[in-house]
C-alpha cells in the first residue's frame, strides 16, 4: 500500500532541525552584539553601522530628507506658487513640471560624469558637496526674489539636477559597499527604502500647513534645509572614498 505524503528520512530531519537551531542562535548573537536585545530595530541599525559606518546616516538623510521629503515638499510649493502667484493654468503647469524632470531621466550620464572626471581628487564626495551647495543657493534665490514662469522652471530643473546627482552618488557608493558586505546589502536597501517612505509621509503631513501659513516662496526657501542636512555630513567625510592623490602617492616611482 503506497504511503501518503512525502517521506522524510530521519537523518535529513535531524539536519534540518540543527540548521534551524543554528539560525536562531545566530539571530540571538546578532541581537546581543547590537547591545539592545529588547529593541531589535535598534540592534538592526547598529549592525548596519558596524558594516557600513557613517555612510548609513548619510544615505538615510539623502534618501529620506533631501530626496523624498525635499522633492515632495518642493513640488507642492512650486505648484502653489505657479497657481497663486503666477496665475498659470493647469496645462501650462503640467508642461513646466514635466520639463523640470529631465535631470531624473539622464542619471546614467551623471554617473558617467562623476566616474570619468574626478573633482578635487574625489569621484563622489566633491560632486555631492557641489550639488548640495548649489541646491541651497537655488532655494535662497527663489525665496528672496520673485521669478517668472521661465525662472521657476529653470529653478526646478536645476534643483532636480542636484537631487538626481546626489541620488546617483549615494547609489554608486552603496553598490560598492555591497560588494564588501554582501550579507548586509539587502538590509541596507531596506533601510534606505524605509527612510524614503518616512520622508514622503513627513512631507505630506506638513507641506500644506507650511505653505498656507508662510506662503509658497518662504516654503521653497525653507526647503534648502533638506540639502543642508546632507551637505554637512558630506563635508565631514561620511561618504567613504579615498582621495586619488593619496592612492597615487602610495605607489613608489620605481614600481610604476
Tab-separated table of N, CA, C and O in Angstrom, residues 39-167:
chain	number	residue	atom	x	y	z
A	39	UNK	N	15.183	45.705	21.850
A	39	UNK	CA	14.824	46.574	20.734
A	39	UNK	C	15.557	46.078	19.497
A	39	UNK	O	16.644	46.570	19.168
A	40	UNK	N	15.008	45.096	18.804
A	40	UNK	CA	15.707	44.534	17.641
A	40	UNK	C	15.918	45.549	16.524
A	40	UNK	O	16.856	45.415	15.750
A	41	UNK	N	15.044	46.576	16.436
A	41	UNK	CA	15.225	47.591	15.392
A	41	UNK	C	16.508	48.374	15.633
A	41	UNK	O	17.280	48.651	14.696
A	42	UNK	N	16.763	48.708	16.891
A	42	UNK	CA	17.990	49.423	17.235
A	42	UNK	C	19.200	48.543	16.957
A	42	UNK	O	20.220	49.007	16.413
A	43	UNK	N	19.099	47.265	17.318
A	43	UNK	CA	20.201	46.333	17.047
A	43	UNK	C	20.442	46.197	15.551
A	43	UNK	O	21.579	46.042	15.098
A	44	UNK	N	19.368	46.257	14.780
A	44	UNK	CA	19.488	46.163	13.313
A	44	UNK	C	20.272	47.343	12.755
A	44	UNK	O	21.169	47.189	11.935
A	45	UNK	N	19.938	48.552	13.204
A	45	UNK	CA	20.662	49.727	12.746
A	45	UNK	C	22.109	49.724	13.236
A	45	UNK	O	23.008	50.209	12.534
A	46	UNK	N	22.341	49.191	14.425
A	46	UNK	CA	23.705	49.073	14.913
A	46	UNK	C	24.508	48.100	14.054
A	46	UNK	O	25.695	48.321	13.797
A	47	UNK	N	23.852	47.054	13.595
A	47	UNK	CA	24.511	46.109	12.697
A	47	UNK	C	24.885	46.790	11.377
A	47	UNK	O	25.986	46.588	10.850
A	48	UNK	N	23.976	47.601	10.856
A	48	UNK	CA	24.260	48.329	9.624
A	48	UNK	C	25.410	49.314	9.824
A	48	UNK	O	26.269	49.466	8.943
A	49	UNK	N	25.437	49.948	10.967
A	49	UNK	CA	26.506	50.922	11.247
A	49	UNK	C	27.860	50.232	11.359
A	49	UNK	O	28.865	50.758	10.877
A	50	UNK	N	27.889	49.042	11.966
A	50	UNK	CA	29.151	48.312	12.056
A	50	UNK	C	29.645	47.896	10.676
A	50	UNK	O	30.851	47.842	10.430
A	51	UNK	N	28.715	47.598	9.773
A	51	UNK	CA	29.112	47.128	8.439
A	51	UNK	C	29.493	48.282	7.516
A	51	UNK	O	30.485	48.204	6.787
A	52	UNK	N	28.714	49.376	7.541
A	52	UNK	CA	28.888	50.444	6.557
A	52	UNK	C	29.334	51.775	7.155
A	52	UNK	O	29.571	52.722	6.410
A	53	UNK	N	29.439	51.866	8.462
A	53	UNK	CA	29.958	53.077	9.089
A	53	UNK	C	29.059	54.284	8.926
A	53	UNK	O	27.818	54.186	8.885
A	54	UNK	N	29.671	55.459	8.797
A	54	UNK	CA	28.936	56.719	8.721
A	54	UNK	C	28.166	56.887	7.418
A	54	UNK	O	27.383	57.833	7.292
A	55	UNK	N	28.396	55.998	6.472
A	55	UNK	CA	27.607	56.082	5.236
A	55	UNK	C	26.126	55.835	5.509
A	55	UNK	O	25.269	56.360	4.787
A	56	UNK	N	25.805	55.054	6.542
A	56	UNK	CA	24.411	54.733	6.840
A	56	UNK	C	23.602	55.988	7.164
A	56	UNK	O	22.575	56.256	6.528
A	57	UNK	N	24.012	56.829	8.149
A	57	UNK	CA	23.220	58.048	8.400
A	57	UNK	C	23.222	59.010	7.219
A	57	UNK	O	22.217	59.673	6.958
A	58	UNK	N	24.336	59.107	6.487
A	58	UNK	CA	24.358	59.990	5.319
A	58	UNK	C	23.356	59.524	4.264
A	58	UNK	O	22.604	60.330	3.703
A	59	UNK	N	23.338	58.226	3.988
A	59	UNK	CA	22.416	57.699	2.979
A	59	UNK	C	20.965	57.852	3.428
A	59	UNK	O	20.087	58.167	2.617
A	60	UNK	N	20.703	57.647	4.711
A	60	UNK	CA	19.340	57.810	5.219
A	60	UNK	C	18.880	59.261	5.096
A	60	UNK	O	17.725	59.531	4.748
A	61	UNK	N	19.768	60.203	5.381
A	61	UNK	CA	19.422	61.619	5.232
A	61	UNK	C	19.210	61.978	3.763
A	61	UNK	O	18.310	62.751	3.432
A	62	UNK	N	20.033	61.417	2.893
A	62	UNK	CA	19.905	61.718	1.474
A	62	UNK	C	18.586	61.192	0.911
A	62	UNK	O	17.865	61.904	0.214
A	63	UNK	N	18.272	59.949	1.229
A	63	UNK	CA	17.031	59.357	0.728
A	63	UNK	C	15.798	59.945	1.420
A	63	UNK	O	14.803	60.258	0.762
A	64	UNK	N	15.858	60.062	2.739
A	64	UNK	CA	14.673	60.469	3.485
A	64	UNK	C	14.389	61.955	3.451
A	64	UNK	O	13.245	62.371	3.227
A	65	UNK	N	15.433	62.785	3.650
A	65	UNK	CA	15.228	64.223	3.765
A	65	UNK	C	15.429	64.942	2.439
A	65	UNK	O	14.531	65.637	1.949
A	66	UNK	N	16.604	64.776	1.824
A	66	UNK	CA	16.895	65.543	0.615
A	66	UNK	C	16.017	65.132	-0.565
A	66	UNK	O	15.490	65.982	-1.286
A	67	UNK	N	15.866	63.826	-0.782
A	67	UNK	CA	15.153	63.366	-1.966
A	67	UNK	C	13.650	63.214	-1.720
A	67	UNK	O	12.846	63.866	-2.387
A	68	UNK	N	13.258	62.379	-0.774
A	68	UNK	CA	11.840	62.109	-0.582
A	68	UNK	C	11.095	63.308	0.003
A	68	UNK	O	10.156	63.821	-0.608
A	69	UNK	N	11.539	63.773	1.175
A	69	UNK	CA	10.878	64.917	1.799
A	69	UNK	C	11.039	66.171	0.943
A	69	UNK	O	10.066	66.868	0.650
A	70	UNK	N	12.287	66.477	0.546
A	70	UNK	CA	12.541	67.705	-0.202
A	70	UNK	C	11.833	67.744	-1.539
A	70	UNK	O	11.290	68.776	-1.946
A	71	UNK	N	11.810	66.618	-2.239
A	71	UNK	CA	11.176	66.579	-3.562
A	71	UNK	C	9.669	66.761	-3.454
A	71	UNK	O	9.071	67.571	-4.186
A	72	UNK	N	9.033	66.039	-2.538
A	72	UNK	CA	7.581	66.158	-2.357
A	72	UNK	C	7.196	67.556	-1.895
A	72	UNK	O	6.226	68.155	-2.389
A	73	UNK	N	7.945	68.077	-0.961
A	73	UNK	CA	7.695	69.400	-0.407
A	73	UNK	C	7.866	70.481	-1.472
A	73	UNK	O	7.065	71.407	-1.587
A	74	UNK	N	8.918	70.348	-2.286
A	74	UNK	CA	9.203	71.351	-3.311
A	74	UNK	C	8.144	71.351	-4.408
A	74	UNK	O	7.703	72.409	-4.861
A	75	UNK	N	7.731	70.174	-4.853
A	75	UNK	CA	6.719	70.093	-5.907
A	75	UNK	C	5.432	70.774	-5.478
A	75	UNK	O	4.810	71.530	-6.242
A	76	UNK	N	5.007	70.530	-4.250
A	76	UNK	CA	3.774	71.146	-3.758
A	76	UNK	C	3.913	72.662	-3.681
A	76	UNK	O	3.016	73.401	-4.109
A	77	UNK	N	5.036	73.152	-3.136
A	77	UNK	CA	5.232	74.597	-3.008
A	77	UNK	C	5.318	75.270	-4.369
A	77	UNK	O	4.773	76.372	-4.578
A	78	UNK	N	5.995	74.633	-5.335
A	78	UNK	CA	6.111	75.215	-6.672
A	78	UNK	C	4.764	75.242	-7.389
A	78	UNK	O	4.444	76.203	-8.098
A	79	UNK	N	3.972	74.203	-7.233
A	79	UNK	CA	2.641	74.191	-7.830
A	79	UNK	C	1.783	75.313	-7.253
A	79	UNK	O	1.039	75.998	-7.975
A	80	UNK	N	1.878	75.497	-5.953
A	80	UNK	CA	1.119	76.560	-5.293
A	80	UNK	C	1.585	77.930	-5.780
A	80	UNK	O	0.776	78.836	-5.997
A	81	UNK	N	2.902	78.078	-5.990
A	81	UNK	CA	3.445	79.351	-6.476
A	81	UNK	C	2.972	79.620	-7.906
A	81	UNK	O	2.595	80.752	-8.248
A	82	UNK	N	2.965	78.609	-8.751
A	82	UNK	CA	2.503	78.784	-10.122
A	82	UNK	C	1.016	79.105	-10.180
A	82	UNK	O	0.573	79.917	-10.998
A	83	UNK	N	0.259	78.492	-9.315
A	83	UNK	CA	-1.189	78.698	-9.339
A	83	UNK	C	-1.595	80.015	-8.696
A	83	UNK	O	-2.435	80.751	-9.234
A	84	UNK	N	-0.997	80.352	-7.561
A	84	UNK	CA	-1.433	81.528	-6.796
A	84	UNK	C	-0.712	82.801	-7.225
A	84	UNK	O	-1.352	83.850	-7.385
A	85	UNK	N	0.599	82.743	-7.392
A	85	UNK	CA	1.377	83.950	-7.685
A	85	UNK	C	1.478	84.225	-9.183
A	85	UNK	O	1.326	85.368	-9.616
A	86	UNK	N	1.772	83.187	-9.948
A	86	UNK	CA	1.931	83.371	-11.393
A	86	UNK	C	0.623	83.225	-12.155
A	86	UNK	O	0.556	83.595	-13.329
A	87	UNK	N	-0.405	82.676	-11.501
A	87	UNK	CA	-1.748	82.511	-12.088
A	87	UNK	C	-1.694	81.751	-13.419
A	87	UNK	O	-2.271	82.165	-14.424
A	88	UNK	N	-1.002	80.621	-13.410
A	88	UNK	CA	-0.901	79.784	-14.607
A	88	UNK	C	-2.040	78.774	-14.629
A	88	UNK	O	-2.555	78.364	-13.580
A	89	UNK	N	-2.407	78.346	-15.837
A	89	UNK	CA	-3.451	77.337	-15.964
A	89	UNK	C	-2.858	75.943	-15.767
A	89	UNK	O	-1.634	75.760	-15.751
A	90	UNK	N	-3.728	74.955	-15.647
A	90	UNK	CA	-3.284	73.605	-15.354
A	90	UNK	C	-2.418	72.988	-16.437
A	90	UNK	O	-1.462	72.260	-16.139
A	91	UNK	N	-2.731	73.274	-17.704
A	91	UNK	CA	-1.940	72.719	-18.806
A	91	UNK	C	-0.512	73.251	-18.774
A	91	UNK	O	0.462	72.499	-18.917
A	92	UNK	N	-0.380	74.550	-18.584
A	92	UNK	CA	0.954	75.155	-18.530
A	92	UNK	C	1.746	74.636	-17.329
A	92	UNK	O	2.943	74.353	-17.439
A	93	UNK	N	1.068	74.485	-16.210
A	93	UNK	CA	1.740	73.955	-15.026
A	93	UNK	C	2.261	72.543	-15.281
A	93	UNK	O	3.383	72.201	-14.905
A	94	UNK	N	1.440	71.717	-15.941
A	94	UNK	CA	1.870	70.358	-16.243
A	94	UNK	C	3.073	70.314	-17.157
A	94	UNK	O	3.981	69.492	-16.965
A	95	UNK	N	3.100	71.209	-18.157
A	95	UNK	CA	4.244	71.249	-19.077
A	95	UNK	C	5.517	71.675	-18.360
A	95	UNK	O	6.590	71.105	-18.592
A	96	UNK	N	5.397	72.651	-17.493
A	96	UNK	CA	6.578	73.127	-16.770
A	96	UNK	C	7.100	72.052	-15.818
A	96	UNK	O	8.320	71.845	-15.716
A	97	UNK	N	6.204	71.380	-15.136
A	97	UNK	CA	6.639	70.331	-14.217
A	97	UNK	C	7.292	69.173	-14.967
A	97	UNK	O	8.278	68.591	-14.502
A	98	UNK	N	6.746	68.838	-16.144
A	98	UNK	CA	7.339	67.751	-16.934
A	98	UNK	C	8.717	68.125	-17.451
A	98	UNK	O	9.641	67.302	-17.456
A	99	UNK	N	8.875	69.384	-17.902
A	99	UNK	CA	10.179	69.833	-18.405
A	99	UNK	C	11.230	69.834	-17.295
A	99	UNK	O	12.414	69.570	-17.552
A	100	UNK	N	10.807	70.115	-16.071
A	100	UNK	CA	11.762	70.193	-14.962
A	100	UNK	C	12.260	68.829	-14.514
A	100	UNK	O	13.239	68.737	-13.771
A	101	UNK	N	11.608	67.742	-14.948
A	101	UNK	CA	12.000	66.394	-14.526
A	101	UNK	C	13.043	65.757	-15.431
A	101	UNK	O	13.402	64.594	-15.233
A	102	UNK	N	13.534	66.501	-16.417
A	102	UNK	CA	14.520	65.944	-17.353
A	102	UNK	C	15.764	65.400	-16.644
A	102	UNK	O	16.272	64.332	-17.015
A	103	UNK	N	16.319	66.081	-15.623
A	103	UNK	CA	17.536	65.548	-14.968
A	103	UNK	C	17.376	64.137	-14.418
A	103	UNK	O	18.344	63.375	-14.375
A	104	UNK	N	16.179	63.757	-14.003
A	104	UNK	CA	15.979	62.413	-13.478
A	104	UNK	C	16.086	61.356	-14.577
A	104	UNK	O	16.299	60.176	-14.285
A	105	UNK	N	15.915	61.785	-15.837
A	105	UNK	CA	15.991	60.840	-16.960
A	105	UNK	C	17.403	60.683	-17.520
A	105	UNK	O	17.619	59.837	-18.395
A	106	UNK	N	18.331	61.493	-17.050
A	106	UNK	CA	19.711	61.413	-17.546
A	106	UNK	C	20.669	61.004	-16.423
A	106	UNK	O	21.853	61.330	-16.461
A	107	UNK	N	20.173	60.266	-15.447
A	107	UNK	CA	21.006	59.827	-14.333
A	107	UNK	C	22.215	59.003	-14.779
A	107	UNK	O	23.294	59.154	-14.208
A	108	UNK	N	22.084	58.130	-15.794
A	108	UNK	CA	23.290	57.405	-16.244
A	108	UNK	C	24.401	58.332	-16.717
A	108	UNK	O	25.585	58.062	-16.483
A	109	UNK	N	24.038	59.434	-17.359
A	109	UNK	CA	25.058	60.387	-17.806
A	109	UNK	C	25.733	61.069	-16.624
A	109	UNK	O	26.949	61.332	-16.657
A	110	UNK	N	24.966	61.333	-15.579
A	110	UNK	CA	25.549	61.945	-14.381
A	110	UNK	C	26.531	60.979	-13.715
A	110	UNK	O	27.583	61.392	-13.227
A	111	UNK	N	26.184	59.689	-13.711
A	111	UNK	CA	27.102	58.708	-13.159
A	111	UNK	C	28.384	58.598	-13.961
A	111	UNK	O	29.478	58.485	-13.399
A	112	UNK	N	28.253	58.660	-15.285
A	112	UNK	CA	29.442	58.624	-16.142
A	112	UNK	C	30.314	59.850	-15.922
A	112	UNK	O	31.539	59.770	-15.944
A	113	UNK	N	29.675	60.998	-15.672
A	113	UNK	CA	30.425	62.233	-15.438
A	113	UNK	C	31.276	62.128	-14.183
A	113	UNK	O	32.475	62.467	-14.202
A	114	UNK	N	30.681	61.667	-13.097
A	114	UNK	CA	31.433	61.561	-11.840
A	114	UNK	C	32.506	60.479	-11.899
A	114	UNK	O	33.563	60.614	-11.281
A	115	UNK	N	32.253	59.406	-12.647
A	115	UNK	CA	33.250	58.327	-12.751
A	115	UNK	C	34.421	58.713	-13.640
A	115	UNK	O	35.547	58.239	-13.439
A	116	UNK	N	34.181	59.585	-14.622
A	116	UNK	CA	35.213	59.925	-15.607
A	116	UNK	C	36.061	61.106	-15.179
A	116	UNK	O	37.287	61.112	-15.374
A	117	UNK	N	35.445	62.100	-14.587
A	117	UNK	CA	36.150	63.339	-14.247
A	117	UNK	C	36.124	63.578	-12.745
A	117	UNK	O	35.130	64.062	-12.196
A	118	UNK	N	37.186	63.217	-12.038
A	118	UNK	CA	37.235	63.495	-10.598
A	118	UNK	C	37.340	64.988	-10.330
A	118	UNK	O	37.922	65.736	-11.108
A	119	UNK	N	36.770	65.396	-9.226
A	119	UNK	CA	36.765	66.804	-8.844
A	119	UNK	C	37.442	66.954	-7.490
A	119	UNK	O	36.956	66.441	-6.484
A	120	UNK	N	38.592	67.636	-7.483
A	120	UNK	CA	39.332	67.795	-6.238
A	120	UNK	C	39.888	66.495	-5.705
A	120	UNK	O	40.101	66.366	-4.491
A	121	UNK	N	40.124	65.529	-6.583
A	121	UNK	CA	40.668	64.250	-6.150
A	121	UNK	C	39.624	63.233	-5.743
A	121	UNK	O	39.970	62.121	-5.329
A	122	UNK	N	38.338	63.560	-5.869
A	122	UNK	CA	37.267	62.652	-5.484
A	122	UNK	C	36.298	62.460	-6.651
A	122	UNK	O	36.015	63.403	-7.392
A	123	UNK	N	35.783	61.252	-6.761
A	123	UNK	CA	34.796	60.960	-7.792
A	123	UNK	C	33.369	61.198	-7.317
A	123	UNK	O	32.481	61.412	-8.139
A	124	UNK	N	33.150	61.162	-5.993
A	124	UNK	CA	31.784	61.283	-5.497
A	124	UNK	C	31.616	62.375	-4.447
A	124	UNK	O	30.644	63.138	-4.498
A	125	UNK	N	32.529	62.472	-3.503
A	125	UNK	CA	32.351	63.412	-2.392
A	125	UNK	C	32.273	64.855	-2.877
A	125	UNK	O	31.393	65.622	-2.457
A	126	UNK	N	33.173	65.247	-3.741
A	126	UNK	CA	33.189	66.634	-4.229
A	126	UNK	C	31.916	66.974	-4.993
A	126	UNK	O	31.362	68.073	-4.841
A	127	UNK	N	31.443	66.043	-5.797
A	127	UNK	CA	30.214	66.283	-6.546
A	127	UNK	C	29.002	66.379	-5.618
A	127	UNK	O	28.076	67.162	-5.860
A	128	UNK	N	29.000	65.585	-4.557
A	128	UNK	CA	27.900	65.650	-3.602
A	128	UNK	C	27.892	66.987	-2.877
A	128	UNK	O	26.823	67.595	-2.689
A	129	UNK	N	29.062	67.457	-2.465
A	129	UNK	CA	29.156	68.773	-1.811
A	129	UNK	C	28.717	69.876	-2.765
A	129	UNK	O	27.975	70.800	-2.386
A	130	UNK	N	29.143	69.804	-4.014
A	130	UNK	CA	28.775	70.814	-5.000
A	130	UNK	C	27.273	70.813	-5.262
A	130	UNK	O	26.644	71.871	-5.356
A	131	UNK	N	26.679	69.629	-5.379
A	131	UNK	CA	25.245	69.529	-5.644
A	131	UNK	C	24.433	70.103	-4.490
A	131	UNK	O	23.467	70.852	-4.704
A	132	UNK	N	24.798	69.780	-3.265
A	132	UNK	CA	24.065	70.290	-2.101
A	132	UNK	C	24.233	71.798	-1.961
A	132	UNK	O	23.265	72.511	-1.642
A	133	UNK	N	25.433	72.307	-2.201
A	133	UNK	CA	25.666	73.750	-2.115
A	133	UNK	C	24.861	74.499	-3.161
A	133	UNK	O	24.261	75.546	-2.883
A	134	UNK	N	24.823	73.970	-4.380
A	134	UNK	CA	24.042	74.598	-5.445
A	134	UNK	C	22.552	74.597	-5.109
A	134	UNK	O	21.844	75.576	-5.368
A	135	UNK	N	22.081	73.518	-4.517
A	135	UNK	CA	20.668	73.440	-4.135
A	135	UNK	C	20.318	74.499	-3.100
A	135	UNK	O	19.257	75.138	-3.185
A	136	UNK	N	21.185	74.714	-2.133
A	136	UNK	CA	20.920	75.736	-1.108
A	136	UNK	C	20.873	77.121	-1.732
A	136	UNK	O	19.993	77.947	-1.410
A	137	UNK	N	21.793	77.415	-2.643
A	137	UNK	CA	21.803	78.717	-3.309
A	137	UNK	C	20.544	78.923	-4.149
A	137	UNK	O	19.974	80.021	-4.173
A	138	UNK	N	20.096	77.883	-4.826
A	138	UNK	CA	18.897	77.998	-5.655
A	138	UNK	C	17.655	78.266	-4.818
A	138	UNK	O	16.811	79.105	-5.178
A	139	UNK	N	17.524	77.581	-3.711
A	139	UNK	CA	16.372	77.813	-2.841
A	139	UNK	C	16.407	79.219	-2.244
A	139	UNK	O	15.354	79.857	-2.081
A	140	UNK	N	17.586	79.704	-1.940
A	140	UNK	CA	17.705	81.070	-1.425
A	140	UNK	C	17.314	82.085	-2.492
A	140	UNK	O	16.668	83.100	-2.192
A	141	UNK	N	17.658	81.829	-3.737
A	141	UNK	CA	17.323	82.733	-4.840
A	141	UNK	C	15.813	82.876	-4.999
A	141	UNK	O	15.283	83.978	-5.093
A	142	UNK	N	15.104	81.766	-5.000
A	142	UNK	CA	13.652	81.819	-5.159
A	142	UNK	C	12.999	82.441	-3.932
A	142	UNK	O	12.028	83.194	-4.034
A	143	UNK	N	13.516	82.123	-2.759
A	143	UNK	CA	12.902	82.638	-1.546
A	143	UNK	C	13.081	84.125	-1.361
A	143	UNK	O	12.236	84.789	-0.737
A	144	UNK	N	14.159	84.681	-1.900
A	144	UNK	CA	14.454	86.099	-1.676
A	144	UNK	C	14.062	86.999	-2.844
A	144	UNK	O	14.121	88.216	-2.720
A	145	UNK	N	13.673	86.427	-3.981
A	145	UNK	CA	13.296	87.254	-5.133
A	145	UNK	C	12.218	86.548	-5.939
A	145	UNK	O	12.283	85.328	-6.146
A	146	UNK	N	11.233	87.336	-6.391
A	146	UNK	CA	10.156	86.772	-7.210
A	146	UNK	C	10.679	86.469	-8.611
A	146	UNK	O	11.515	87.200	-9.150
A	147	UNK	N	10.194	85.383	-9.202
A	147	UNK	CA	10.651	84.968	-10.527
A	147	UNK	C	9.444	84.746	-11.426
A	147	UNK	O	8.310	84.581	-10.963
A	148	UNK	N	9.708	84.733	-12.736
A	148	UNK	CA	8.673	84.456	-13.712
A	148	UNK	C	8.515	82.954	-13.886
A	148	UNK	O	9.190	82.157	-13.226
A	149	UNK	N	7.645	82.557	-14.794
A	149	UNK	CA	7.439	81.131	-15.043
A	149	UNK	C	8.702	80.477	-15.596
A	149	UNK	O	9.042	79.349	-15.235
A	150	UNK	N	9.429	81.180	-16.471
A	150	UNK	CA	10.679	80.639	-17.012
A	150	UNK	C	11.733	80.513	-15.918
A	150	UNK	O	12.496	79.538	-15.875
A	151	UNK	N	11.795	81.497	-15.039
A	151	UNK	CA	12.736	81.426	-13.928
A	151	UNK	C	12.407	80.280	-12.989
A	151	UNK	O	13.308	79.597	-12.480
A	152	UNK	N	11.117	80.027	-12.775
A	152	UNK	CA	10.718	78.949	-11.882
A	152	UNK	C	11.037	77.580	-12.479
A	152	UNK	O	11.503	76.685	-11.773
A	153	UNK	N	10.807	77.412	-13.784
A	153	UNK	CA	11.117	76.125	-14.397
A	153	UNK	C	12.627	75.896	-14.430
A	153	UNK	O	13.095	74.753	-14.294
A	154	UNK	N	13.402	76.978	-14.593
A	154	UNK	CA	14.858	76.838	-14.519
A	154	UNK	C	15.284	76.421	-13.113
A	154	UNK	O	16.170	75.568	-12.941
A	155	UNK	N	14.637	77.007	-12.115
A	155	UNK	CA	14.928	76.639	-10.726
A	155	UNK	C	14.602	75.180	-10.468
A	155	UNK	O	15.416	74.427	-9.908
A	156	UNK	N	13.413	74.742	-10.876
A	156	UNK	CA	13.002	73.361	-10.629
A	156	UNK	C	13.909	72.371	-11.360
A	156	UNK	O	14.244	71.317	-10.816
A	157	UNK	N	14.324	72.722	-12.568
A	157	UNK	CA	15.204	71.837	-13.328
A	157	UNK	C	16.556	71.693	-12.639
A	157	UNK	O	17.098	70.577	-12.515
A	158	UNK	N	17.107	72.813	-12.188
A	158	UNK	CA	18.420	72.777	-11.527
A	158	UNK	C	18.353	72.039	-10.192
A	158	UNK	O	19.279	71.279	-9.846
A	159	UNK	N	17.280	72.226	-9.443
A	159	UNK	CA	17.147	71.533	-8.158
A	159	UNK	C	16.979	70.030	-8.388
A	159	UNK	O	17.561	69.205	-7.661
A	160	UNK	N	16.196	69.663	-9.394
A	160	UNK	CA	16.078	68.244	-9.737
A	160	UNK	C	17.415	67.668	-10.171
A	160	UNK	O	17.719	66.496	-9.912
A	161	UNK	N	18.220	68.484	-10.842
A	161	UNK	CA	19.563	68.057	-11.227
A	161	UNK	C	20.403	67.743	-9.997
A	161	UNK	O	21.099	66.716	-9.946
A	162	UNK	N	20.352	68.604	-8.987
A	162	UNK	CA	21.133	68.367	-7.765
A	162	UNK	C	20.645	67.128	-7.024
A	162	UNK	O	21.445	66.338	-6.518
A	163	UNK	N	19.330	66.930	-6.955
A	163	UNK	CA	18.806	65.756	-6.261
A	163	UNK	C	19.115	64.473	-7.021
A	163	UNK	O	19.461	63.453	-6.421
A	164	UNK	N	18.981	64.507	-8.352
A	164	UNK	CA	19.290	63.323	-9.154
A	164	UNK	C	20.770	62.974	-9.055
A	164	UNK	O	21.144	61.786	-8.977
A	165	UNK	N	21.617	63.985	-9.040
A	165	UNK	CA	23.060	63.756	-8.919
A	165	UNK	C	23.392	63.137	-7.568
A	165	UNK	O	24.186	62.183	-7.464
A	166	UNK	N	22.784	63.664	-6.510
A	166	UNK	CA	23.005	63.095	-5.179
A	166	UNK	C	22.541	61.649	-5.113
A	166	UNK	O	23.197	60.796	-4.503
A	167	UNK	N	21.414	61.374	-5.750
A	167	UNK	CA	20.891	60.017	-5.768
A	167	UNK	C	21.849	59.064	-6.465
A	167	UNK	O	22.087	57.936	-6.004
